[in-house]
Short mmCIF file of C-alpha atoms and ligand atoms in Angstrom, two decimals:
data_model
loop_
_atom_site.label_atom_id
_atom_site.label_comp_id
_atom_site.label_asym_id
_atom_site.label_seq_id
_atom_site.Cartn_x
_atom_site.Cartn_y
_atom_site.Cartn_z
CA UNK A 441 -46.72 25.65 30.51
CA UNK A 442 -49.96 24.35 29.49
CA UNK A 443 -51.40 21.59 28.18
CA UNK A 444 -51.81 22.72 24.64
CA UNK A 445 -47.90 23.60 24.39
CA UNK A 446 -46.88 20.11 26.16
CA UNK A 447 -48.98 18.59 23.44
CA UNK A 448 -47.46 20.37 20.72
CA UNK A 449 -43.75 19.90 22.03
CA UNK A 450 -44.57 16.04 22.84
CA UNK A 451 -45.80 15.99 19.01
CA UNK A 452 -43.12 17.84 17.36
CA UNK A 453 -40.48 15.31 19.20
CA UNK A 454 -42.30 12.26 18.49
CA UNK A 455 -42.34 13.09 14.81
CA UNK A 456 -38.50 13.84 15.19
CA UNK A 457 -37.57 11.08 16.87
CA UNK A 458 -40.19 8.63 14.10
CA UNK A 459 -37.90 10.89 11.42
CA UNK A 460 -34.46 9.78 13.18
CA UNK A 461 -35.22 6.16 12.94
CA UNK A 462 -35.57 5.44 9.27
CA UNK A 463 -33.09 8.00 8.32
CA UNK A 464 -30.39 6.46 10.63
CA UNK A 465 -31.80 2.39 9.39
CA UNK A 466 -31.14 4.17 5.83
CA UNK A 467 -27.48 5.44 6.67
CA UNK A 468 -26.43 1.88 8.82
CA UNK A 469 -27.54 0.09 5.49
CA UNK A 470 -25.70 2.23 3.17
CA UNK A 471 -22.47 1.94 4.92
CA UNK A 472 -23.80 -1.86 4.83
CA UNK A 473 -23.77 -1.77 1.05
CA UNK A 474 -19.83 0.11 1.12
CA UNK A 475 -18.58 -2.92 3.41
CA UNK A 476 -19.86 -5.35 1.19
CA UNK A 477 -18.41 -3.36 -2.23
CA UNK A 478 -14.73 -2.59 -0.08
CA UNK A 479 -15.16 -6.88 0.75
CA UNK A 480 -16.13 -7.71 -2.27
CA UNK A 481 -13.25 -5.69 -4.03
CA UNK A 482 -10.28 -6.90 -1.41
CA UNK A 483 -11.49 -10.66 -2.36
CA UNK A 484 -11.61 -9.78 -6.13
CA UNK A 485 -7.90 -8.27 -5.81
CA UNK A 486 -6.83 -11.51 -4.01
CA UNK A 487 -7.69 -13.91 -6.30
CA UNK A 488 -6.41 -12.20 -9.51
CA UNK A 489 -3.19 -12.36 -7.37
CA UNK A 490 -3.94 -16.29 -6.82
CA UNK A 491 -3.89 -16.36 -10.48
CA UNK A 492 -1.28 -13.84 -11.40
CA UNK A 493 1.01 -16.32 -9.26
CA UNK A 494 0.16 -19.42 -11.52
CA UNK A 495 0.93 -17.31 -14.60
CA UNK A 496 4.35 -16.53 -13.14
CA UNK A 497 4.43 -19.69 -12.67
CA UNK A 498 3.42 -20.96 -15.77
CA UNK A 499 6.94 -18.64 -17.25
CA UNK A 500 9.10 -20.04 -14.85
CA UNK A 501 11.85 -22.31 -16.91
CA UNK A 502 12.09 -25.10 -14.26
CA UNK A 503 8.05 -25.71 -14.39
CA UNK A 504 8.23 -25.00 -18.03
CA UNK A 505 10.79 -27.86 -18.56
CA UNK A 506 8.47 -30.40 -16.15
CA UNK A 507 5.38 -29.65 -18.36
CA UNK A 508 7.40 -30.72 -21.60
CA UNK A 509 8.66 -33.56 -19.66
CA UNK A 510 5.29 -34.60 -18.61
CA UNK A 511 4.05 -33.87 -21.91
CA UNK A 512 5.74 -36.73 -23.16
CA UNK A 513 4.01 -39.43 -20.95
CA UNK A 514 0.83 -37.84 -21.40
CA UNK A 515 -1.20 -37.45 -24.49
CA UNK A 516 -2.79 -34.12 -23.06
CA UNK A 517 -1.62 -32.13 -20.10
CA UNK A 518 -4.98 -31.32 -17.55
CA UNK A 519 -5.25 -28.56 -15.32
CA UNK A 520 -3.86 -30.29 -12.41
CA UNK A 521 -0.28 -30.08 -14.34
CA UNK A 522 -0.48 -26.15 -13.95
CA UNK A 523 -2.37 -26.20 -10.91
CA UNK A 524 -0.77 -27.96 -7.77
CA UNK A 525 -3.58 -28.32 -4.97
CA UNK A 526 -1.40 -28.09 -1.97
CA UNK A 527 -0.23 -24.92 -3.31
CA UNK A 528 -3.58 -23.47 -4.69
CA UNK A 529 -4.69 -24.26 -1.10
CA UNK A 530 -1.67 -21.71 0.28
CA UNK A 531 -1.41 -19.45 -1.78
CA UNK A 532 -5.61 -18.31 -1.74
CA UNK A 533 -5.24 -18.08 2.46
CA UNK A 534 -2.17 -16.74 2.63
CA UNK A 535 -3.42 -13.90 -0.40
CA UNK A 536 -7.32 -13.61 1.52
CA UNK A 537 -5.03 -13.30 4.65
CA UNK A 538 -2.94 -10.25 2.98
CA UNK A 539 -6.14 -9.01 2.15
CA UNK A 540 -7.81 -8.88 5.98
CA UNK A 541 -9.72 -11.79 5.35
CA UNK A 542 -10.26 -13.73 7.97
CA UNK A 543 -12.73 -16.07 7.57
CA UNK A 544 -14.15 -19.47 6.56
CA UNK A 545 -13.90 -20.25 3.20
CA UNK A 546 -14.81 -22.79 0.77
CA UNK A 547 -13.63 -22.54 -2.92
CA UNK A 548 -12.75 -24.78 -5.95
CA UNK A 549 -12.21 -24.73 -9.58
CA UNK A 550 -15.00 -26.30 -11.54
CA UNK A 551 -14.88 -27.16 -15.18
CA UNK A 552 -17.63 -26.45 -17.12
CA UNK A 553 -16.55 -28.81 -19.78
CA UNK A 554 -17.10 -31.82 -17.38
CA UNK A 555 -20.04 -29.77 -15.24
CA UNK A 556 -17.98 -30.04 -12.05
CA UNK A 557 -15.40 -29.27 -9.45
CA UNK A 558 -12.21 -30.68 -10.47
CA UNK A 559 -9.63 -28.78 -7.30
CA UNK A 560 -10.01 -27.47 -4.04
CA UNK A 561 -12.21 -27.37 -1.50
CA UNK A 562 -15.77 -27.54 -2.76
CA UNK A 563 -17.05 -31.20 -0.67
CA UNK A 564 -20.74 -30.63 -0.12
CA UNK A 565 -21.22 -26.84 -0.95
CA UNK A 566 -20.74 -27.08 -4.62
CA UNK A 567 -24.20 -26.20 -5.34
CA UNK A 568 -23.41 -22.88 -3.52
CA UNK A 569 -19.87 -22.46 -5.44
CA UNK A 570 -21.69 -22.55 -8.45
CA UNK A 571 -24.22 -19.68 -7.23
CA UNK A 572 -21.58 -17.22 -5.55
CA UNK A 573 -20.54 -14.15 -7.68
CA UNK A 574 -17.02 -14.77 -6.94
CA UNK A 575 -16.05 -16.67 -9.64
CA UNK A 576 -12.92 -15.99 -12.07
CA UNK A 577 -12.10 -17.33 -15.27
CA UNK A 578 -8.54 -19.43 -15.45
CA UNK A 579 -8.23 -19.12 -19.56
CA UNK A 580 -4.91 -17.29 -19.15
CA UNK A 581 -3.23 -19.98 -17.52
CA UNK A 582 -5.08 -23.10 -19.03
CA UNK A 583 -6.79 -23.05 -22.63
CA UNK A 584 -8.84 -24.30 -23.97
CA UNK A 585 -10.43 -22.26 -21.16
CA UNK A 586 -14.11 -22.99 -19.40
CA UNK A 587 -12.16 -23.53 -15.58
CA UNK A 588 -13.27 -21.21 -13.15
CA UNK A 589 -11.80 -20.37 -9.54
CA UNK A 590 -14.83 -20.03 -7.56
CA UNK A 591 -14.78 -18.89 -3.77
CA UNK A 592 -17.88 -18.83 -1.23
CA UNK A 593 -17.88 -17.24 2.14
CA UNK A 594 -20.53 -18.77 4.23
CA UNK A 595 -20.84 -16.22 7.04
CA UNK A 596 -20.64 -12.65 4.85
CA UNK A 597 -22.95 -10.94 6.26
CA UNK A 598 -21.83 -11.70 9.94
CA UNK A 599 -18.36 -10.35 9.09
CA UNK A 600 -19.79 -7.47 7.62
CA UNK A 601 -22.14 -6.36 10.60
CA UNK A 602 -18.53 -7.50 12.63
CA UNK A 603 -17.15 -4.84 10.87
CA UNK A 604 -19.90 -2.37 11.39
CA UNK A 605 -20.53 -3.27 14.96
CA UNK A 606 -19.01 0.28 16.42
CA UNK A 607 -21.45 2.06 13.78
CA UNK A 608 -24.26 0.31 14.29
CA UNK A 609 -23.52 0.08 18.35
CA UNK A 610 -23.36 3.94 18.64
CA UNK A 611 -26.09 4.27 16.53
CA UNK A 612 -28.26 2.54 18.90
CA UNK A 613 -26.66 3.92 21.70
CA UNK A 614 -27.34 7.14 20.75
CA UNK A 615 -30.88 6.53 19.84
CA UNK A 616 -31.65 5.07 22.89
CA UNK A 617 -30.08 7.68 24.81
CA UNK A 618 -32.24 10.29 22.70
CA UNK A 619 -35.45 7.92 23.09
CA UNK A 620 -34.81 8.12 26.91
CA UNK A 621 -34.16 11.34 27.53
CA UNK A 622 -37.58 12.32 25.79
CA UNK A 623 -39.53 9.79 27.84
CA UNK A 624 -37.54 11.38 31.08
CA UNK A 625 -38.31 15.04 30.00
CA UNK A 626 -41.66 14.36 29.36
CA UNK A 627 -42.34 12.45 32.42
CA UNK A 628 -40.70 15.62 34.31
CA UNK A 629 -42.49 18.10 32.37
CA UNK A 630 -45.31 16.39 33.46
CA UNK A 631 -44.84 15.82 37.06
CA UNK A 632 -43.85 19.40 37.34
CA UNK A 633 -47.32 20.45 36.25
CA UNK A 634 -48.95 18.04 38.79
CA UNK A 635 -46.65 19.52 41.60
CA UNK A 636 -47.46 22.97 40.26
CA UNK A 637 -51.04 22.49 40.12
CA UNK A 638 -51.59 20.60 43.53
CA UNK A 639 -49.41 23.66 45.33
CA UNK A 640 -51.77 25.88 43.58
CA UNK A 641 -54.98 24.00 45.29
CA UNK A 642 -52.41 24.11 48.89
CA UNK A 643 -52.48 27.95 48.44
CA UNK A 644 -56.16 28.08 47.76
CA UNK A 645 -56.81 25.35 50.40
CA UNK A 646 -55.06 27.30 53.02
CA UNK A 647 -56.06 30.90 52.11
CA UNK A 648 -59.46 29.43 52.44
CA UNK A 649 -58.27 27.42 56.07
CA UNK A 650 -56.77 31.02 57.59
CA UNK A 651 -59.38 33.03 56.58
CA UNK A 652 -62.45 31.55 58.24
CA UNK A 653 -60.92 31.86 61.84
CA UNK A 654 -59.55 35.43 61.08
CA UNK A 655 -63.35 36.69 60.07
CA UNK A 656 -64.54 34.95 62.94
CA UNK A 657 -61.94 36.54 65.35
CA UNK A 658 -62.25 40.04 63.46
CA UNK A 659 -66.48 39.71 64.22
CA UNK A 660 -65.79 38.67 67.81
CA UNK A 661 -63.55 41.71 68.24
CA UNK A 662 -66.04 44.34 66.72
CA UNK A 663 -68.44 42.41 68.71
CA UNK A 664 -66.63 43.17 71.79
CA UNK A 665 -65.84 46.52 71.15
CA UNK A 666 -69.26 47.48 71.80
CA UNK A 667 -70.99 49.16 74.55
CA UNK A 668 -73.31 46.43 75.58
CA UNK A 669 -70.95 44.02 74.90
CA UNK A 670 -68.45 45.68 77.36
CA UNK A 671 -70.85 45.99 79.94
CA UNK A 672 -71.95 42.02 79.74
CA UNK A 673 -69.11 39.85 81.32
CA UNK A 674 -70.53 36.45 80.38
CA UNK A 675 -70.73 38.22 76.69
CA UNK A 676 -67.14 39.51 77.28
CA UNK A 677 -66.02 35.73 78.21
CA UNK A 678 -67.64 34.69 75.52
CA UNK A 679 -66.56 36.45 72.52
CA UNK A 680 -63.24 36.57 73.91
CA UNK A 681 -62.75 32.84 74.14
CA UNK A 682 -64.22 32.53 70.53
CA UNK A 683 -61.34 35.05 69.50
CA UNK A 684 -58.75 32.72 71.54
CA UNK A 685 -59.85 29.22 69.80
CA UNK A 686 -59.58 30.58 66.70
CA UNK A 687 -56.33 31.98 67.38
CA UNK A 688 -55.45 28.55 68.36
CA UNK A 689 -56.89 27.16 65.30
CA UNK A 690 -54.75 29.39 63.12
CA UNK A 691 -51.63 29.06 65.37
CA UNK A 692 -51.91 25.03 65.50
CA UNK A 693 -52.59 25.08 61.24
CA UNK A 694 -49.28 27.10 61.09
CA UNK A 695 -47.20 25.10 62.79
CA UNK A 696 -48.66 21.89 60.72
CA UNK A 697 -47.18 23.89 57.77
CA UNK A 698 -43.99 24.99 59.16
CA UNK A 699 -43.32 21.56 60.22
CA UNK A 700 -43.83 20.13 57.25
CA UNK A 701 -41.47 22.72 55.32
CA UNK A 702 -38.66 22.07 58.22
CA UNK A 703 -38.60 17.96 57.83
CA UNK A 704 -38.30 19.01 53.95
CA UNK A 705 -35.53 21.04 54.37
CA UNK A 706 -33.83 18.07 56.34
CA UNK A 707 -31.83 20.38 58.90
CA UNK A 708 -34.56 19.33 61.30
CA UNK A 709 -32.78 18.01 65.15
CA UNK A 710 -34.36 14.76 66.52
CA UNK A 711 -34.22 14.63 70.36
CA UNK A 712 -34.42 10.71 70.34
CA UNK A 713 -35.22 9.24 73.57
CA UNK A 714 -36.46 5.44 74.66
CA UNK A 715 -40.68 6.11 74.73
CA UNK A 716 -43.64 4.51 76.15
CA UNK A 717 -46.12 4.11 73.33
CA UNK A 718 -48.87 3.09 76.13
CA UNK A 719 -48.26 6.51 77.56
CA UNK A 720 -47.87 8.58 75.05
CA UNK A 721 -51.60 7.46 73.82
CA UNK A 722 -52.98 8.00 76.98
CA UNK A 723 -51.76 11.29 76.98
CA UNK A 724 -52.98 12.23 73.10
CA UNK A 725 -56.23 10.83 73.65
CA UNK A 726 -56.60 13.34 76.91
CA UNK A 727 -56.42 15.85 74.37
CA UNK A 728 -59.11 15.32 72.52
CA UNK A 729 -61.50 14.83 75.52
CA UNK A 730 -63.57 17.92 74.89
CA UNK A 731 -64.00 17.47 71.27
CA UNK A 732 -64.72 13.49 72.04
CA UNK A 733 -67.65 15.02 73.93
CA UNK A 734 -68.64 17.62 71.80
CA UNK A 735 -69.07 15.60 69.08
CA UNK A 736 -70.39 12.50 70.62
CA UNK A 737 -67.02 10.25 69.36
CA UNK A 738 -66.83 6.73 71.01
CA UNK A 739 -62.74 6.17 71.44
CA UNK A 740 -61.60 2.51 72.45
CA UNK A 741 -58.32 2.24 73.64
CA UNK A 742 -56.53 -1.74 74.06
CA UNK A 743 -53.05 -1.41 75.23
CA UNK A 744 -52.27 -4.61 75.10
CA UNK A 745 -48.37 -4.17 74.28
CA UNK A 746 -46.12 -5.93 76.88
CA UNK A 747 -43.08 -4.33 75.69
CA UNK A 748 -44.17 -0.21 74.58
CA UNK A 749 -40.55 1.48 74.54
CA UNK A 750 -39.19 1.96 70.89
CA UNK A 751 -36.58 5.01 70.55
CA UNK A 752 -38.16 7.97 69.16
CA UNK A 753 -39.03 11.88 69.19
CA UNK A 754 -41.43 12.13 71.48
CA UNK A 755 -43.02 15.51 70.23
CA UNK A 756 -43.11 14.38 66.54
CA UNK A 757 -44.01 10.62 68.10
CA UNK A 758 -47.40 12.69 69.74
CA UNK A 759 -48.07 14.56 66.45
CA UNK A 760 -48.15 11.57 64.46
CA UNK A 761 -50.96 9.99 67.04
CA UNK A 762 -52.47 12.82 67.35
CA UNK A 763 -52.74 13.51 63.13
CA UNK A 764 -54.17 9.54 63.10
CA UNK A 765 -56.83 10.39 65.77
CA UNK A 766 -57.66 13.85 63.94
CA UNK A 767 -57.96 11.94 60.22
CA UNK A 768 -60.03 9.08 61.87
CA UNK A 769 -62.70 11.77 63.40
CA UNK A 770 -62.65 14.30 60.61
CA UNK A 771 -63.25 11.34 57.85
CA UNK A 772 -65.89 9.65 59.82
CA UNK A 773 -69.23 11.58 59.38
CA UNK A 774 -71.54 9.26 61.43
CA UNK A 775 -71.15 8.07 64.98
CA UNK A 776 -67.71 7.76 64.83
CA UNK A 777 -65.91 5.07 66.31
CA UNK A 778 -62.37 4.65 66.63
CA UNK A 779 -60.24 1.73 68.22
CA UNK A 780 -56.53 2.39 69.51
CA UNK A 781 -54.64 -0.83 69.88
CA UNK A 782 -51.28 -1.26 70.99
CA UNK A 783 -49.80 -4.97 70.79
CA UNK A 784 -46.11 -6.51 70.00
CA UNK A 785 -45.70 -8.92 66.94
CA UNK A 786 -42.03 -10.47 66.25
CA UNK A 787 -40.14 -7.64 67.40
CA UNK A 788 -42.30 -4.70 67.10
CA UNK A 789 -44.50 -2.79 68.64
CA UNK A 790 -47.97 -2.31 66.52
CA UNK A 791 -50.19 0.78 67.34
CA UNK A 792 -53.34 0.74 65.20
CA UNK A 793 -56.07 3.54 64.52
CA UNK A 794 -59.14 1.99 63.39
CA UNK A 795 -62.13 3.56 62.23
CA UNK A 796 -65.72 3.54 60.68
CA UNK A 797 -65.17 6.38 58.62
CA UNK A 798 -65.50 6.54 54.80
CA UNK A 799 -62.43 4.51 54.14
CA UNK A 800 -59.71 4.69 51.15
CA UNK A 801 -60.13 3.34 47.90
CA UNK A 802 -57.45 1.21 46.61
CA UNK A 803 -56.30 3.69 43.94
CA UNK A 804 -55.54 6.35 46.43
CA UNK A 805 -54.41 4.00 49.29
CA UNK A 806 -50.40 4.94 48.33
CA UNK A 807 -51.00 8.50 47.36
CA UNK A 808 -52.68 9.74 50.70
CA UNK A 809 -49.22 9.38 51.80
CA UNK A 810 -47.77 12.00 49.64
CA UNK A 811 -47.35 15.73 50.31
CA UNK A 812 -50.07 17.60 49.82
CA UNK A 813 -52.03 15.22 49.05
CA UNK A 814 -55.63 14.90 49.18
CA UNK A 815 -58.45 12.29 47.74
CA UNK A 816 -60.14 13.90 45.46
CA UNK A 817 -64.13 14.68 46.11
CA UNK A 818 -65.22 16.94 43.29
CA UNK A 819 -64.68 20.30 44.04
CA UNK A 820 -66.31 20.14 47.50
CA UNK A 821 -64.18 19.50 50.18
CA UNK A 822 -66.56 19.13 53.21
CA UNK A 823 -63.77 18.15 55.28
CA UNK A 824 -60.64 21.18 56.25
CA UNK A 825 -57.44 19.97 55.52
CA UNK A 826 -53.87 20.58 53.63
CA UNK A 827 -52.92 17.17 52.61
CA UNK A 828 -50.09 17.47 54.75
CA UNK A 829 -50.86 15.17 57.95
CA UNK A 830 -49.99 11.73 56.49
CA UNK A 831 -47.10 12.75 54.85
CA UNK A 832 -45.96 14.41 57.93
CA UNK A 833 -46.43 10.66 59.53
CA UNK A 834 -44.92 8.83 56.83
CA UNK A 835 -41.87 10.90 57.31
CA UNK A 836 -41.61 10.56 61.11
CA UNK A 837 -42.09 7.14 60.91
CA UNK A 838 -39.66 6.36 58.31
CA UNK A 839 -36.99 8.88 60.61
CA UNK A 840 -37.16 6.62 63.33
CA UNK A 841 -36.81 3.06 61.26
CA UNK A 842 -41.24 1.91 61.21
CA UNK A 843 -43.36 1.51 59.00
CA UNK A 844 -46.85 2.44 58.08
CA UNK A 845 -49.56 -0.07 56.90
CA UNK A 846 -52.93 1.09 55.83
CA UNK A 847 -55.78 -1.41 55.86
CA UNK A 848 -58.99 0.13 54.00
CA UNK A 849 -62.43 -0.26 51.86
CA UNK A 850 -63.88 2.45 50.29
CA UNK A 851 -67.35 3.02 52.15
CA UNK A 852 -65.50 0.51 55.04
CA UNK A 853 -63.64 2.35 57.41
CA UNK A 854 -59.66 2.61 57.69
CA UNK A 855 -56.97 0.90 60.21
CA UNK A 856 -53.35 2.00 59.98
CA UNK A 857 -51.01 0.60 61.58
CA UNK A 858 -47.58 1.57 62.41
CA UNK A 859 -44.67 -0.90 63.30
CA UNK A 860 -41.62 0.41 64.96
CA UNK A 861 -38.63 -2.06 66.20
CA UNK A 862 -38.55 -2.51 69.82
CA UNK A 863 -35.01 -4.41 69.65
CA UNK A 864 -33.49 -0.77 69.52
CA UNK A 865 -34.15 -0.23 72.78
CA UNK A 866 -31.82 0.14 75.77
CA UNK A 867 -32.94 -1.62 78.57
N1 ATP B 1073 -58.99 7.81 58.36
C1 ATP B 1073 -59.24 8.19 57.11
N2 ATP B 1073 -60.35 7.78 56.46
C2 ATP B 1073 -60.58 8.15 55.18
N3 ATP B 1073 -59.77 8.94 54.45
C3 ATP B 1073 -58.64 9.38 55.04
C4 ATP B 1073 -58.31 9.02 56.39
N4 ATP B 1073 -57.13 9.59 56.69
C5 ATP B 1073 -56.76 10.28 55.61
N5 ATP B 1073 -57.64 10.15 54.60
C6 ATP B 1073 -57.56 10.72 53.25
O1 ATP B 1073 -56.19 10.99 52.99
C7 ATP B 1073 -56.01 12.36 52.65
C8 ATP B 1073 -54.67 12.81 53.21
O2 ATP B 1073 -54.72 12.87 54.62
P1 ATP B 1073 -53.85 13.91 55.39
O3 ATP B 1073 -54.00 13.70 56.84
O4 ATP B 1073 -52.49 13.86 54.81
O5 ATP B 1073 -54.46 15.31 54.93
P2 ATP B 1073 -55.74 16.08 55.44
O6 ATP B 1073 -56.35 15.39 56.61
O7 ATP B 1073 -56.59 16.30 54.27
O8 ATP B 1073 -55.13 17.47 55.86
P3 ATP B 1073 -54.20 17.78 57.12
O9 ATP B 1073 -53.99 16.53 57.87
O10 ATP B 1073 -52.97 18.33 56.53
O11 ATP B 1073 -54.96 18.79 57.88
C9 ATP B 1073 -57.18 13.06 53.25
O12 ATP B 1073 -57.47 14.24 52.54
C10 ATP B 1073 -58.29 12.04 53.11
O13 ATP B 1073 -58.83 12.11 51.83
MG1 MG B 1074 -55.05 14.89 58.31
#
């Protein structure tokens, strides 16, 4: 895929997803605006019931005979003579209550004759009683009329978004999930192309690494197919051990590979046994004796660790040296000089490559670590290599329970250091 069509797709989701969001904010507000009309309606219903039950009331022989009784005594009967407030007071909760409304309430009946509450519940929220659209006129129980029942519920919109919460949870949920699963496929579409490119540059990088040693070999063969050649035994020795080292060359680069794709595939055998770091260094930097005076290197070497043994493999434990050494000569153009320390700090064992090479700027300083991996120089790579050594010593050193600390400046050199337990080891 390239970048064009990850554009495009990225774009075409984007806008989706900016299209979800408003449409779905529409859709939780409209079912906002039903809740409120279904509330409004069941609170309507209930207090025409309220006042249905006065009117009963108000036919009911026994009350009728106390009104004409109190009628008597008084010169005019009030709204408190039709209206008991102990009973007002039951029968609105238990009526809100048959309704599924549960909630704080305050309500009274106000008089607009006298400009104020007269019954009910209305202490210090009469100003909102008067401004709430529940209100409901009591003519048909007490004329001259101008009483109103008025009820206010002070947390409305809380009950409502109560009542919504599923809704508006999955709605969420479900935007979140699609928000997140964009960012994810993205990110992997992404990362895919970075994998897919930098195994493209492997393949390039290593048809480039095989095929300088086989045109040398191939030349040295023709070379030694000829007569004079033949006849010359120093020539003979000569073009024959050029077709050997590269042979070697090609042989050592495959196994790096192979190696590589093995501890990948995870079905790789450890052969763990207790080592001797001191030794093992000794015995890597033998190897690179010739090349140390071929190519004028200076090597140090400070074993100062008391205690050397951590459990290990010891042919992945001498690969892993022997990659460090390797990266510290091939990254250090001029005079190199390398320093191999061993020392113990609080229950390790420290072995450190140092060197005066070109060092590792900060940016890269985690990413040398990954496969194939290499820091970018242009398109110039004056130094051969697959991006696979570190990696390969991360993962070894991780296997047998180290760790790797890298120490570098750009322009400064590099140190790293691994740390592997010592306490592991049988005595
Ligand atoms: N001592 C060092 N000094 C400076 N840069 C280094 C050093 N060691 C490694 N690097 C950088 O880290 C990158 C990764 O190193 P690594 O050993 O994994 O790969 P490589 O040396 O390029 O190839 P390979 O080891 O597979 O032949 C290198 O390409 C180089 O840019
Ligand atoms: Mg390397």
């Amino acid at each position: 895929m390239n970048k064009k069509t990850i554009l495009i797709i990225i774009f075409i989701t984007s806008t989706a997803l900016a299209g979800i969001l408003p449409t779905q904010i529409y859709w939780v507000g409209t079912a906002f605006k039903f809740k409120e009309e279904q509330f409004d309606n069941s609170v309507r219903m209930a207090l025409k019931s309220v006042i249905n039950q006065f009117l009963q009331n108000k036919t009911d022989t026994v009350f009728q005979k106390k009104l004409i009784a109190l009628s008597c005594r008084k010169q005019k009967l009030s709204i408190d003579d039709y209206i008991d407030n102990l009973i007002l007071d039951s029968i609105v909760k238990n009526e809100l209550k048959c309704m599924e409304i549960n909630t704080v309430y305050r309500y009274g009946i106000y008089s607009k004759y006298n400009n104020r509450f007269v019954l009910g519940d209305y202490k210090d929220v009469e100003r909102e009683l008067l401004d709430t659209h529940y209100q409901f006129s009591l003519a048909s129980i007490y004329k001259p009329g101008d009483y109103y029942l008025s009820i206010l519920f002070t947390n409305k919109t809380h009950i409502l978004l109560h009542r919504m919460e599923l809704w508006v949870f999955l709605s969420i949920l479900f935007l979140l999930i699609l928000i997140i699963s964009f960012i994810f496929v993205i990110f992997t579409i992404l990362h895919q192309k970075k994998i897919s490119e930098i195994k493209t540059d492997f393949i390039n990088n290593m048809t480039h690494e095989f095929k300088t040693p086989i045109a040398t070999s191939s030349l040295a063969a023709e070379m030694i197919q000829k007569e004079e050649v033949m006849a010359n035994r120093n020539k003979l020795m000569k073009y024959s051990s050029i077709i050997l080292d590269e042979n070697n060359r090609l042989q050592s680069q495959v196994e790096q590979v192979l190696q590589v794709a093995i501890l990948e595939s995870g079905k790789h055998q450890y052969k763990i046994r207790r080592l001797n770091t001191n030794e093992i260094i000794k015995d890597v930097v033998n190897s690179f004796e010739l090349r140390i005076k071929e190519e004028n290197i200076k090597l140090e070497l400070q074993l100062d660790a008391t205690n050397p043994f951590f459990m290990g493999d010891k042919a992945h434990i001498l690969n892993i040296y022997y990659n460090l050494i390797d990266n510290a000569i091939k990254y250090s153009p001029n005079n190199p000089t390398i320093f191999v320390y061993t020392y113990n700090v609080g229950g390790n064992i420290v072995i450190s490559f140092k060197d005066n090479g070109i060092g590792i700027s900060k940016e890269y300083q985690n990413n040398v670590f990954k496969n194939l991996f290499r820091v970018p120089t242009g398109n110039i790579h004056e130094v051969r290599g697959f991006g696979l050594g570190l990696y390969y010593v991360k993962t070894i050193v991780d296997q047998f329970g180290g760790r790797i600390e890298l120490v570098s400046e750009l322009g400064d050199g590099s140190n790293f250091k691994l740390f592997f337990p010592t306490n592991q080891t049988k005595n």
